[in-house]
Short mmCIF file of C-alpha atoms and ligand atoms in Angstrom, two decimals:
data_model
loop_
_atom_site.label_atom_id
_atom_site.label_comp_id
_atom_site.label_asym_id
_atom_site.label_seq_id
_atom_site.Cartn_x
_atom_site.Cartn_y
_atom_site.Cartn_z
CA MET A 1 26.00 -8.00 17.63
CA ALA A 2 23.85 -4.79 17.13
CA LEU A 3 20.52 -5.53 16.81
CA GLN A 4 18.61 -6.20 13.64
CA ALA A 5 15.08 -5.62 12.40
CA PRO A 6 12.41 -8.63 13.15
CA GLU A 7 12.79 -11.44 10.44
CA GLY A 8 9.97 -10.54 7.66
CA THR A 9 10.29 -7.12 8.28
CA LYS A 10 11.92 -4.46 5.91
CA ASP A 11 12.99 -0.84 7.15
CA LEU A 12 11.94 1.39 4.05
CA LEU A 13 14.80 3.77 4.22
CA PRO A 14 14.72 7.21 2.54
CA GLU A 15 14.54 6.40 -1.08
CA GLU A 16 11.90 3.56 -0.65
CA ALA A 17 9.72 5.52 2.24
CA LYS A 18 9.72 8.51 -0.70
CA PHE A 19 8.51 5.68 -3.10
CA TRP A 20 6.09 4.46 -0.98
CA THR A 21 4.68 8.05 0.08
CA HIS A 22 4.43 8.80 -3.95
CA PHE A 23 3.14 5.05 -4.31
CA LYS A 24 0.27 6.09 -2.07
CA ALA A 25 -0.35 9.91 -3.54
CA VAL A 26 -0.87 8.12 -6.55
CA ALA A 27 -3.19 5.67 -5.52
CA THR A 28 -5.22 7.97 -3.30
CA ASP A 29 -5.43 10.30 -6.41
CA VAL A 30 -6.52 7.58 -8.73
CA PHE A 31 -9.05 6.07 -6.77
CA GLY A 32 -10.17 9.69 -5.47
CA ARG A 33 -11.45 10.02 -9.00
CA TYR A 34 -13.82 7.07 -8.93
CA GLY A 35 -15.08 8.61 -5.55
CA TYR A 36 -13.00 6.65 -3.34
CA GLU A 37 -12.22 8.69 0.16
CA PRO A 38 -9.42 7.56 2.95
CA ILE A 39 -9.97 6.28 5.71
CA GLU A 40 -7.41 5.50 8.81
CA THR A 41 -8.33 2.07 11.20
CA PRO A 42 -6.24 0.76 13.83
CA VAL A 43 -3.46 -1.64 13.00
CA PHE A 44 -4.67 -4.12 15.82
CA GLU A 45 -8.44 -5.06 16.42
CA GLN A 46 -10.31 -7.77 18.66
CA THR A 47 -9.33 -11.16 17.40
CA ASP A 48 -12.86 -12.03 16.94
CA LEU A 49 -13.39 -9.19 14.57
CA PHE A 50 -10.65 -11.51 12.17
CA VAL A 51 -12.19 -14.91 13.50
CA ARG A 52 -15.63 -13.87 12.50
CA GLY A 53 -14.79 -12.23 9.52
CA ILE A 54 -12.00 -13.66 7.71
CA GLY A 55 -12.76 -17.04 9.10
CA GLU A 56 -11.51 -19.32 11.85
CA ALA A 57 -10.56 -22.24 9.57
CA THR A 58 -8.46 -19.86 6.73
CA ASP A 59 -4.48 -19.89 7.15
CA VAL A 60 -4.40 -16.30 7.69
CA VAL A 61 -6.31 -16.60 11.21
CA SER A 62 -5.37 -20.06 12.25
CA LYS A 63 -1.64 -20.03 11.52
CA GLU A 64 -0.74 -16.34 10.74
CA MET A 65 -2.16 -13.85 13.03
CA PHE A 66 0.09 -11.78 15.68
CA THR A 67 -1.54 -11.93 18.78
CA ALA A 68 -1.11 -8.28 20.68
CA ILE A 69 -1.10 -8.59 24.44
CA SER A 70 -0.69 -6.03 27.36
CA GLY A 71 1.94 -6.76 29.61
CA GLU A 72 -0.88 -6.46 32.39
CA ASN A 73 -3.07 -9.40 30.41
CA LEU A 74 0.18 -11.55 29.91
CA LYS A 75 0.52 -11.68 33.41
CA LYS A 76 -2.57 -12.88 34.27
CA LEU A 77 -2.60 -15.26 31.67
CA ARG A 78 0.68 -16.39 32.88
CA GLU A 79 -1.00 -16.85 36.39
CA GLY A 80 -3.43 -19.02 34.95
CA GLY A 81 -6.40 -16.43 34.38
CA THR A 82 -8.06 -15.78 31.40
CA VAL A 83 -8.68 -11.96 29.68
CA LYS A 84 -12.12 -10.79 28.22
CA ALA A 85 -13.01 -10.82 24.58
CA LYS A 86 -12.30 -7.08 23.90
CA SER A 87 -8.66 -7.54 25.48
CA ARG A 88 -7.81 -10.40 22.79
CA LEU A 89 -6.22 -8.48 20.56
CA SER A 90 -4.50 -9.12 16.97
CA LEU A 91 -2.22 -7.47 14.41
CA ARG A 92 -4.38 -6.73 11.54
CA PRO A 93 -3.58 -9.46 8.93
CA GLU A 94 -5.84 -7.56 6.05
CA GLY A 95 -7.16 -4.23 6.01
CA THR A 96 -11.17 -5.22 5.11
CA ALA A 97 -12.16 -6.42 8.48
CA GLY A 98 -11.64 -3.44 10.10
CA VAL A 99 -13.08 -1.06 7.39
CA VAL A 100 -16.28 -2.82 7.41
CA ARG A 101 -15.79 -2.80 11.38
CA ALA A 102 -15.66 0.72 11.05
CA VAL A 103 -18.35 1.21 8.53
CA VAL A 104 -20.72 -0.53 10.74
CA GLN A 105 -19.73 1.02 13.93
CA HIS A 106 -20.26 4.61 12.51
CA ASP A 107 -23.08 3.84 10.57
CA LEU A 108 -21.27 5.00 7.29
CA VAL A 109 -23.97 3.49 4.81
CA PRO A 110 -27.36 4.26 6.57
CA GLN A 111 -30.54 2.40 5.09
CA GLY A 112 -31.10 3.94 1.71
CA ALA A 113 -27.82 5.98 1.74
CA ALA A 114 -25.57 6.21 -1.46
CA PRO A 115 -22.56 3.50 -1.12
CA VAL A 116 -19.70 4.42 0.72
CA LYS A 117 -16.30 4.34 -1.21
CA LEU A 118 -13.26 4.21 1.13
CA VAL A 119 -9.06 3.99 0.26
CA TYR A 120 -6.68 3.19 3.08
CA ALA A 121 -3.10 2.01 3.10
CA GLY A 122 -0.86 1.01 5.72
CA PRO A 123 1.09 -2.31 7.17
CA MET A 124 -0.46 -5.79 7.43
CA PHE A 125 1.18 -8.35 9.38
CA ARG A 126 1.10 -12.08 8.83
CA ALA A 127 3.27 -14.80 10.67
CA GLU A 128 4.18 -16.27 7.22
CA ARG A 129 7.78 -17.93 6.61
CA PRO A 130 9.47 -15.34 5.13
CA GLN A 131 11.03 -14.94 1.08
CA LYS A 132 10.95 -12.76 -1.36
CA GLY A 133 7.89 -11.19 -1.94
CA ARG A 134 6.70 -12.59 1.28
CA GLN A 135 6.94 -10.74 4.23
CA ARG A 136 5.62 -10.47 7.73
CA GLN A 137 4.84 -7.08 8.00
CA PHE A 138 3.98 -5.63 4.52
CA ASN A 139 2.15 -2.64 3.20
CA GLN A 140 -1.25 -2.54 1.41
CA VAL A 141 -3.12 -0.03 -0.38
CA GLY A 142 -6.95 -1.18 -0.77
CA ILE A 143 -10.43 0.33 -1.29
CA GLU A 144 -13.37 -0.93 -0.30
CA CYS A 145 -17.42 0.04 -1.72
CA LEU A 146 -20.06 -0.90 0.71
CA GLY A 147 -24.01 -0.43 0.15
CA ALA A 148 -23.94 -1.28 -3.36
CA GLU A 149 -24.25 -5.19 -4.94
CA GLU A 150 -24.50 -3.97 -8.53
CA PRO A 151 -22.11 -6.00 -10.90
CA SER A 152 -20.83 -2.31 -11.96
CA VAL A 153 -18.70 -1.50 -8.66
CA ASP A 154 -17.02 -5.02 -9.31
CA ALA A 155 -16.26 -3.96 -12.76
CA GLU A 156 -14.89 -0.20 -12.02
CA GLY A 157 -13.09 -1.67 -8.82
CA ILE A 158 -11.40 -4.00 -11.15
CA ILE A 159 -10.70 -1.30 -14.05
CA MET A 160 -9.75 1.09 -11.53
CA LEU A 161 -6.90 -1.24 -10.26
CA MET A 162 -5.68 -1.72 -13.56
CA ARG A 163 -5.41 1.72 -14.15
CA PHE A 164 -3.50 2.03 -11.07
CA PHE A 165 -1.08 -0.24 -12.42
CA ALA A 166 -0.48 1.52 -15.55
CA THR A 167 -0.19 5.10 -14.01
CA ILE A 168 2.53 3.48 -11.35
CA GLY A 169 4.43 2.11 -13.97
CA ILE A 170 3.69 -1.49 -14.18
CA PRO A 171 2.88 -2.70 -17.91
CA VAL A 172 -0.59 -4.09 -18.25
CA GLU A 173 0.88 -6.86 -20.89
CA SER A 174 3.30 -7.97 -18.22
CA THR A 175 0.16 -8.59 -15.85
CA ALA A 176 -2.79 -11.24 -16.14
CA LEU A 177 -5.99 -10.61 -14.66
CA LEU A 178 -7.54 -13.91 -13.36
CA VAL A 179 -11.77 -13.54 -12.47
CA ASN A 180 -13.73 -15.89 -10.83
CA SER A 181 -17.61 -16.19 -8.95
CA MET A 182 -17.59 -18.01 -5.40
CA GLY A 183 -21.72 -18.21 -5.61
CA CYS A 184 -23.30 -16.90 -2.68
CA ASP A 185 -25.27 -18.79 0.22
CA ALA A 186 -27.79 -20.05 -2.34
CA CYS A 187 -25.32 -22.13 -4.18
CA ARG A 188 -22.16 -22.31 -2.44
CA PRO A 189 -23.05 -25.08 -0.16
CA ALA A 190 -24.31 -27.84 -2.87
CA TYR A 191 -20.65 -26.89 -4.91
CA ARG A 192 -18.62 -27.43 -1.40
CA ASP A 193 -20.66 -30.74 -1.24
CA ALA A 194 -19.50 -31.93 -4.57
CA VAL A 195 -15.85 -30.71 -4.21
CA LYS A 196 -15.68 -32.58 -0.71
CA ALA A 197 -17.43 -35.53 -2.13
CA TYR A 198 -14.81 -35.27 -5.05
CA MET A 199 -11.87 -34.51 -2.58
CA ASP A 200 -13.22 -37.84 0.06
CA ALA A 201 -13.05 -40.09 -3.56
CA HIS A 202 -9.35 -38.98 -3.94
CA ALA A 203 -8.31 -38.69 0.01
CA ASP A 204 -5.33 -41.27 -0.70
CA GLU A 205 -3.57 -38.54 -2.98
CA LEU A 206 -4.19 -35.91 -0.94
CA CYS A 207 -1.80 -34.08 1.54
CA ASP A 208 -2.78 -34.61 5.38
CA GLU A 209 -3.80 -30.86 5.35
CA CYS A 210 -5.82 -31.15 2.54
CA LYS A 211 -7.99 -34.16 4.22
CA ARG A 212 -8.64 -32.04 7.12
CA ARG A 213 -9.66 -29.20 5.00
CA ALA A 214 -12.13 -31.56 3.19
CA GLU A 215 -13.66 -31.95 6.39
CA ILE A 216 -13.81 -28.28 7.44
CA ASN A 217 -13.57 -26.12 4.58
CA PRO A 218 -12.84 -28.29 1.40
CA LEU A 219 -12.57 -24.90 -0.97
CA ARG A 220 -8.99 -24.07 0.64
CA ALA A 221 -7.59 -27.07 -0.76
CA PHE A 222 -7.48 -25.04 -4.38
CA ASP A 223 -4.80 -23.03 -2.60
CA CYS A 224 -2.50 -26.20 -1.62
CA LYS A 225 1.00 -25.54 -2.96
CA ASN A 226 1.81 -29.52 -2.87
CA PRO A 227 2.11 -30.83 -6.71
CA ALA A 228 -0.19 -34.05 -5.93
CA CYS A 229 -2.94 -31.66 -4.38
CA ALA A 230 -3.05 -29.30 -7.20
CA ALA A 231 -2.93 -31.95 -9.41
CA VAL A 232 -6.13 -33.86 -7.99
CA MET A 233 -7.65 -30.32 -7.67
CA GLU A 234 -7.34 -29.47 -11.31
CA HIS A 235 -9.76 -31.69 -11.98
CA ALA A 236 -12.51 -30.82 -9.08
CA PRO A 237 -16.15 -29.74 -9.80
CA LYS A 238 -15.86 -26.11 -10.86
CA ILE A 239 -18.24 -23.56 -9.25
CA THR A 240 -18.81 -21.92 -12.60
CA ASP A 241 -20.75 -25.67 -13.23
CA HIS A 242 -22.98 -24.44 -9.80
CA LEU A 243 -23.62 -20.90 -9.79
CA CYS A 244 -27.36 -20.16 -9.35
CA ASP A 245 -28.93 -17.80 -11.73
CA ASP A 246 -28.38 -14.72 -9.89
CA CYS A 247 -24.87 -15.46 -9.37
CA ARG A 248 -24.42 -16.35 -12.96
CA ASP A 249 -26.20 -13.06 -14.18
CA HIS A 250 -23.92 -10.99 -12.01
CA TYR A 251 -20.83 -12.53 -13.10
CA ASP A 252 -21.78 -12.19 -16.64
CA ALA A 253 -22.76 -8.62 -16.24
CA VAL A 254 -19.10 -7.90 -14.41
CA LYS A 255 -17.43 -10.04 -17.56
CA THR A 256 -19.11 -7.76 -19.82
CA TYR A 257 -17.86 -4.22 -18.10
CA LEU A 258 -14.42 -5.55 -18.36
CA SER A 259 -14.62 -6.29 -21.89
CA GLY A 260 -16.36 -3.35 -22.64
CA ALA A 261 -13.89 -1.29 -21.35
CA GLY A 262 -11.45 -3.31 -23.32
CA LEU A 263 -9.58 -5.12 -20.51
CA SER A 264 -8.42 -8.98 -21.24
CA TYR A 265 -9.25 -11.48 -18.41
CA VAL A 266 -8.58 -15.05 -17.81
CA GLU A 267 -11.51 -17.16 -16.28
CA ASP A 268 -9.86 -19.07 -13.47
CA PRO A 269 -12.50 -21.21 -11.70
CA LYS A 270 -10.05 -22.45 -9.19
CA LEU A 271 -9.39 -18.96 -7.99
CA VAL A 272 -10.83 -19.15 -4.52
CA ARG A 273 -8.25 -16.84 -2.64
CA GLY A 274 -7.27 -17.34 0.86
CA LEU A 275 -9.85 -15.67 2.84
CA ASP A 276 -13.61 -17.01 3.55
CA TYR A 277 -15.54 -13.69 3.31
CA TYR A 278 -16.03 -13.68 -0.58
CA THR A 279 -19.02 -14.33 -2.33
CA ARG A 280 -19.48 -13.90 -6.03
CA THR A 281 -16.72 -11.69 -7.50
CA VAL A 282 -13.02 -12.73 -6.71
CA PHE A 283 -10.05 -11.83 -8.94
CA GLU A 284 -6.31 -11.36 -8.86
CA VAL A 285 -3.50 -9.72 -10.70
CA GLN A 286 -0.57 -11.57 -11.49
CA VAL A 287 2.69 -10.62 -13.08
CA THR A 288 3.71 -12.87 -15.74
CA GLU A 289 7.41 -12.60 -15.59
CA GLY A 290 10.35 -12.39 -13.43
CA MET A 291 8.61 -12.29 -9.96
CA GLY A 292 8.92 -16.07 -9.06
CA SER A 293 5.41 -18.16 -6.90
CA GLN A 294 4.83 -14.71 -4.92
CA ASN A 295 3.43 -13.13 -8.23
CA ALA A 296 0.01 -11.78 -6.96
CA ILE A 297 0.40 -8.16 -6.92
CA GLY A 298 -3.47 -7.42 -6.14
CA GLY A 299 -6.69 -9.02 -5.60
CA GLY A 300 -9.86 -8.95 -4.12
CA GLY A 301 -13.42 -9.49 -4.74
CA ARG A 302 -17.26 -9.31 -3.30
CA TYR A 303 -18.26 -9.95 0.28
CA ASP A 304 -21.96 -9.24 0.91
CA LYS A 305 -22.07 -11.16 4.03
CA LEU A 306 -19.18 -9.50 5.87
CA ALA A 307 -20.96 -6.80 7.41
CA GLU A 308 -23.32 -9.22 8.98
CA GLU A 309 -20.76 -11.39 10.16
CA VAL A 310 -19.27 -8.76 12.27
CA GLY A 311 -22.66 -8.09 13.62
CA GLY A 312 -23.99 -4.84 11.00
CA ARG A 313 -27.20 -4.97 9.14
CA PRO A 314 -26.93 -6.95 5.74
CA THR A 315 -24.58 -4.63 3.60
CA PRO A 316 -23.10 -6.10 0.34
CA GLY A 317 -19.48 -4.95 -0.21
CA PHE A 318 -16.31 -5.11 -2.50
CA GLY A 319 -13.07 -4.08 -2.33
CA PHE A 320 -9.31 -5.06 -3.12
CA ALA A 321 -5.76 -5.04 -1.97
CA LEU A 322 -2.89 -4.52 -3.86
CA GLY A 323 0.52 -5.26 -1.94
CA TYR A 324 3.07 -2.47 -2.49
CA GLU A 325 6.32 -4.45 -1.99
CA ARG A 326 5.07 -6.81 -4.67
CA CYS A 327 4.53 -3.84 -6.87
CA VAL A 328 7.75 -2.55 -6.13
CA LEU A 329 9.35 -5.96 -7.36
CA ALA A 330 6.93 -5.77 -10.48
CA LEU A 331 8.44 -2.32 -10.96
CA GLU A 332 12.19 -3.99 -11.00
CA ALA A 333 11.12 -6.87 -13.07
CA ALA A 334 10.13 -4.39 -15.61
CA GLY A 335 13.09 -2.59 -15.80
CA CYS A 336 11.06 0.82 -14.58
CA GLU A 337 12.80 3.70 -13.56
CA PHE A 338 12.04 5.12 -10.11
CA PRO A 339 11.09 8.76 -10.19
CA ALA A 340 14.17 10.83 -9.39
CA THR A 341 14.32 12.05 -5.64
CA GLN A 342 13.54 16.09 -4.85
CA ALA A 343 15.79 18.58 -6.29
CA CYS A 344 18.17 20.51 -4.25
CA ASP A 345 18.10 24.44 -4.73
CA PHE A 346 20.57 25.87 -2.42
CA PHE A 347 23.44 25.55 0.21
CA VAL A 348 24.47 28.03 2.60
CA ALA A 349 28.46 27.71 3.36
CA CYS A 350 30.17 29.35 5.76
CA VAL A 351 33.76 30.51 5.44
CA ASP A 352 34.40 30.31 8.97
CA ASP A 353 32.15 30.28 12.14
CA SER A 354 31.79 33.73 13.21
CA VAL A 355 29.15 34.30 10.02
CA ARG A 356 27.11 30.89 11.08
CA ALA A 357 24.29 33.41 12.87
CA GLU A 358 23.46 35.01 9.54
CA ALA A 359 24.19 31.83 7.60
CA PHE A 360 21.07 30.27 9.14
CA SER A 361 19.19 33.64 8.92
CA ILE A 362 19.90 33.36 4.97
CA MET A 363 18.87 29.94 5.17
CA GLN A 364 15.76 30.67 6.85
CA ALA A 365 14.89 32.94 4.15
CA PHE A 366 15.28 30.76 1.42
CA ARG A 367 13.20 27.75 3.18
CA ASP A 368 10.65 30.50 4.06
CA ALA A 369 10.18 30.99 0.45
CA GLY A 370 9.50 27.19 -0.07
CA LEU A 371 12.95 26.29 -1.62
CA THR A 372 14.81 23.14 -0.69
CA GLY A 373 17.97 22.80 0.70
CA ASP A 374 20.71 23.17 3.63
CA MET A 375 23.57 24.40 5.39
CA ASP A 376 26.62 22.90 6.99
CA HIS A 377 25.93 21.54 11.06
CA GLN A 378 29.43 20.18 11.57
CA GLY A 379 31.56 23.00 11.23
CA ARG A 380 33.45 21.46 7.91
CA SER A 381 35.68 23.33 6.26
CA LEU A 382 34.58 25.40 3.18
CA LYS A 383 35.82 23.05 0.59
CA SER A 384 33.96 20.08 2.32
CA GLN A 385 31.15 22.06 2.78
CA PHE A 386 31.08 22.59 -1.20
CA LYS A 387 31.45 18.85 -1.69
CA LEU A 388 28.80 18.28 0.49
CA ALA A 389 26.58 20.92 -1.53
CA GLY A 390 27.83 19.17 -5.06
CA LYS A 391 26.67 15.71 -3.77
CA MET A 392 23.29 17.05 -2.80
CA GLY A 393 23.04 18.75 -6.05
CA ALA A 394 22.73 21.80 -4.86
CA ALA A 395 21.60 24.44 -7.82
CA LEU A 396 22.88 27.52 -5.90
CA VAL A 397 25.24 28.02 -3.40
CA ALA A 398 25.08 30.99 -0.85
CA VAL A 399 28.60 31.60 0.41
CA LEU A 400 29.28 33.89 3.53
CA GLY A 401 32.47 34.94 4.91
CA PRO A 402 33.49 37.47 7.13
CA ASP A 403 34.49 40.58 4.75
CA GLU A 404 31.31 39.96 3.11
CA LEU A 405 29.26 40.00 6.25
CA ASP A 406 31.22 43.04 6.98
CA ARG A 407 29.71 44.43 3.63
CA GLY A 408 26.39 43.18 4.33
CA THR A 409 26.67 40.69 1.26
CA VAL A 410 26.73 36.88 0.26
CA THR A 411 28.07 35.45 -2.78
CA ILE A 412 25.68 33.54 -4.80
CA ARG A 413 26.85 30.78 -7.03
CA ASN A 414 25.31 29.40 -9.84
CA MET A 415 26.38 25.97 -9.54
CA ARG A 416 25.18 24.97 -13.28
CA ALA A 417 26.52 27.92 -15.12
CA HIS A 418 29.32 28.28 -12.94
CA ARG A 419 28.97 32.23 -12.40
CA GLU A 420 28.70 34.08 -9.39
CA ARG A 421 27.80 37.37 -7.96
CA GLU A 422 27.83 39.16 -4.62
CA VAL A 423 24.41 40.57 -3.45
CA GLU A 424 23.25 42.72 -1.13
CA ILE A 425 21.57 40.14 2.17
CA ALA A 426 19.07 42.47 2.35
CA ALA A 427 17.70 42.48 -1.14
CA LEU A 428 17.90 38.58 -0.89
CA LYS A 429 15.88 38.53 1.78
CA ASN A 430 13.62 41.00 0.47
CA PHE A 431 13.04 39.06 -3.02
CA LEU A 432 12.58 36.01 -1.25
CA SER A 433 9.91 37.58 1.09
CA CYS A 434 7.77 37.78 -1.88
CA PHE A 435 7.23 33.88 -2.13
CA GLY A 436 6.27 30.89 0.25
CA GLY A 437 5.51 32.26 3.76
CA GLU A 438 2.02 31.15 5.19
CA PRO A 439 -0.21 29.53 4.57
CA TYR A 440 1.90 26.74 2.77
CA GLY A 441 0.73 26.44 -0.80
CA ALA A 442 1.92 29.87 -1.88
CA PRO A 443 3.96 30.33 -4.91
CA ILE A 444 7.27 29.19 -4.29
CA PRO A 445 10.40 30.78 -6.97
CA ASN A 446 11.55 28.76 -9.28
CA ILE A 447 15.34 28.65 -9.15
CA ASP A 448 15.90 29.67 -12.37
CA ASP A 449 13.99 32.89 -11.54
CA VAL A 450 15.89 33.38 -8.69
CA PHE A 451 19.30 33.35 -10.84
CA GLY A 452 17.68 35.64 -13.24
CA GLN A 453 16.63 37.96 -10.23
CA LEU A 454 19.94 37.97 -8.84
CA GLU A 455 21.93 38.15 -12.35
CA VAL A 456 24.07 35.10 -11.92
CA GLU A 457 22.36 33.34 -14.71
P1 LIG B 1 -4.83 -10.70 0.44
O1 LIG B 1 -5.02 -9.84 1.49
O2 LIG B 1 -3.74 -11.73 0.92
O3 LIG B 1 -5.35 -11.00 -0.85
O4 LIG B 1 -3.46 -10.13 -0.46
C1 LIG B 1 -3.42 -8.63 -1.41
C2 LIG B 1 -1.91 -8.71 -1.79
O5 LIG B 1 -1.11 -7.99 -0.76
C3 LIG B 1 -1.59 -9.53 -2.46
O6 LIG B 1 -1.90 -9.67 -4.06
C4 LIG B 1 0.17 -9.42 -2.35
O7 LIG B 1 0.65 -8.19 -3.24
C5 LIG B 1 0.16 -8.62 -0.87
N1 LIG B 1 0.44 -9.76 0.08
C6 LIG B 1 -0.18 -10.40 0.82
N2 LIG B 1 0.68 -11.40 1.71
C7 LIG B 1 1.55 -10.69 1.57
C8 LIG B 1 2.94 -10.84 2.25
N3 LIG B 1 3.27 -11.80 3.44
N4 LIG B 1 4.03 -10.13 2.04
C9 LIG B 1 4.01 -9.29 0.75
N5 LIG B 1 2.93 -8.80 0.09
C10 LIG B 1 1.62 -9.65 0.43
#
């Protein structure tokens, strides 16, 4: 059997790949208006970065990370040797840790500087059990803002994300925005102890995993999908009853900004999200219908300790990531139309092989002008070339035969108006040469102007 893509991965075939490109462009445009600039970091990092940043006890790090290892190091391990920490690598399960590492490494927020605002897009890798909306390689777009702890950053980020969803076509009324505060080093330890005490008191109702969580990371139990655990955790102490004054003020200010911007949100004190680095604001956007259990299309929060965890100076931060594949599912669930694919302007058809060289040169003239199209590359019959041009939706077909070539002409057919006219090749090339060219970005003729100029309207 022919080889297949690995389980949990998905090829983005041309239509989907074009939509991914469009999706990234819209995100970069919307986020760019808020001052976010692009950054690209490696798809693999030292495993330690994720262990220290995301937290060893999280599912993402303890179970779902893909390790990357060179052949040489694999051999060493098989022979009972060890590899240095810097050679222990993992594919990134999320984008924040790598971006924060880059910010620290390149000192992008020097003392006293304005916050740095960054946007990234690319694949993430998690060894999860694949299902609809849950893949092992998936694409995220995310932003990170480092260097400011004001609640306005959190609110602006959430507002910007909701604006992006609306711009890409996900109806706001089909989403729910959940918000919570995770507290800080001052108030969370006491809260964690309260949750642990509560879990200990209900230990016989919890699954084995949650019993283990109670010991190492009790707040993770809020994410447990086991219905019995969910029922127990429903009545667990609420973080919002344990916030210190500073965290409460910060949380209140975020909510005031959101309300002021006209956004409705639901406070969910059980929202803890799967990663350890969050402090204060956390939020998630869910699609309310048609997505099943994998309905979170984006989420994030504040991480004021992360820069220190990865070895930098204290630098507050806020960020979010949204899942591309889940957004596509949300768009499909909402019955949204995907943008039409790029129009095809021209097709150059050859009557026989003797005219191929000149046909190629005419095609180049169209392309140099910036128009979109092609010619036959398989020696097809004229009839089948017309069929192909029709399938491609070409607005114009330039037909070249030996007689025309002798006369220095080519027949231009307007496929929409069903009109055609023989024009001089030199005149056509001369007209087209006024457009496009170097550098890219010069004006491109409208196909109707081409017909007008050549009088085949
Ligand atoms: P997280 O980093 O877990 O907060 O994820 C951010 C967003 O990425 C989620 O809201 C999802 O939309 C998406 N996402 C996370 N994990 C997966 C996955 N395994 N497959 C597809 N999308 C995912």
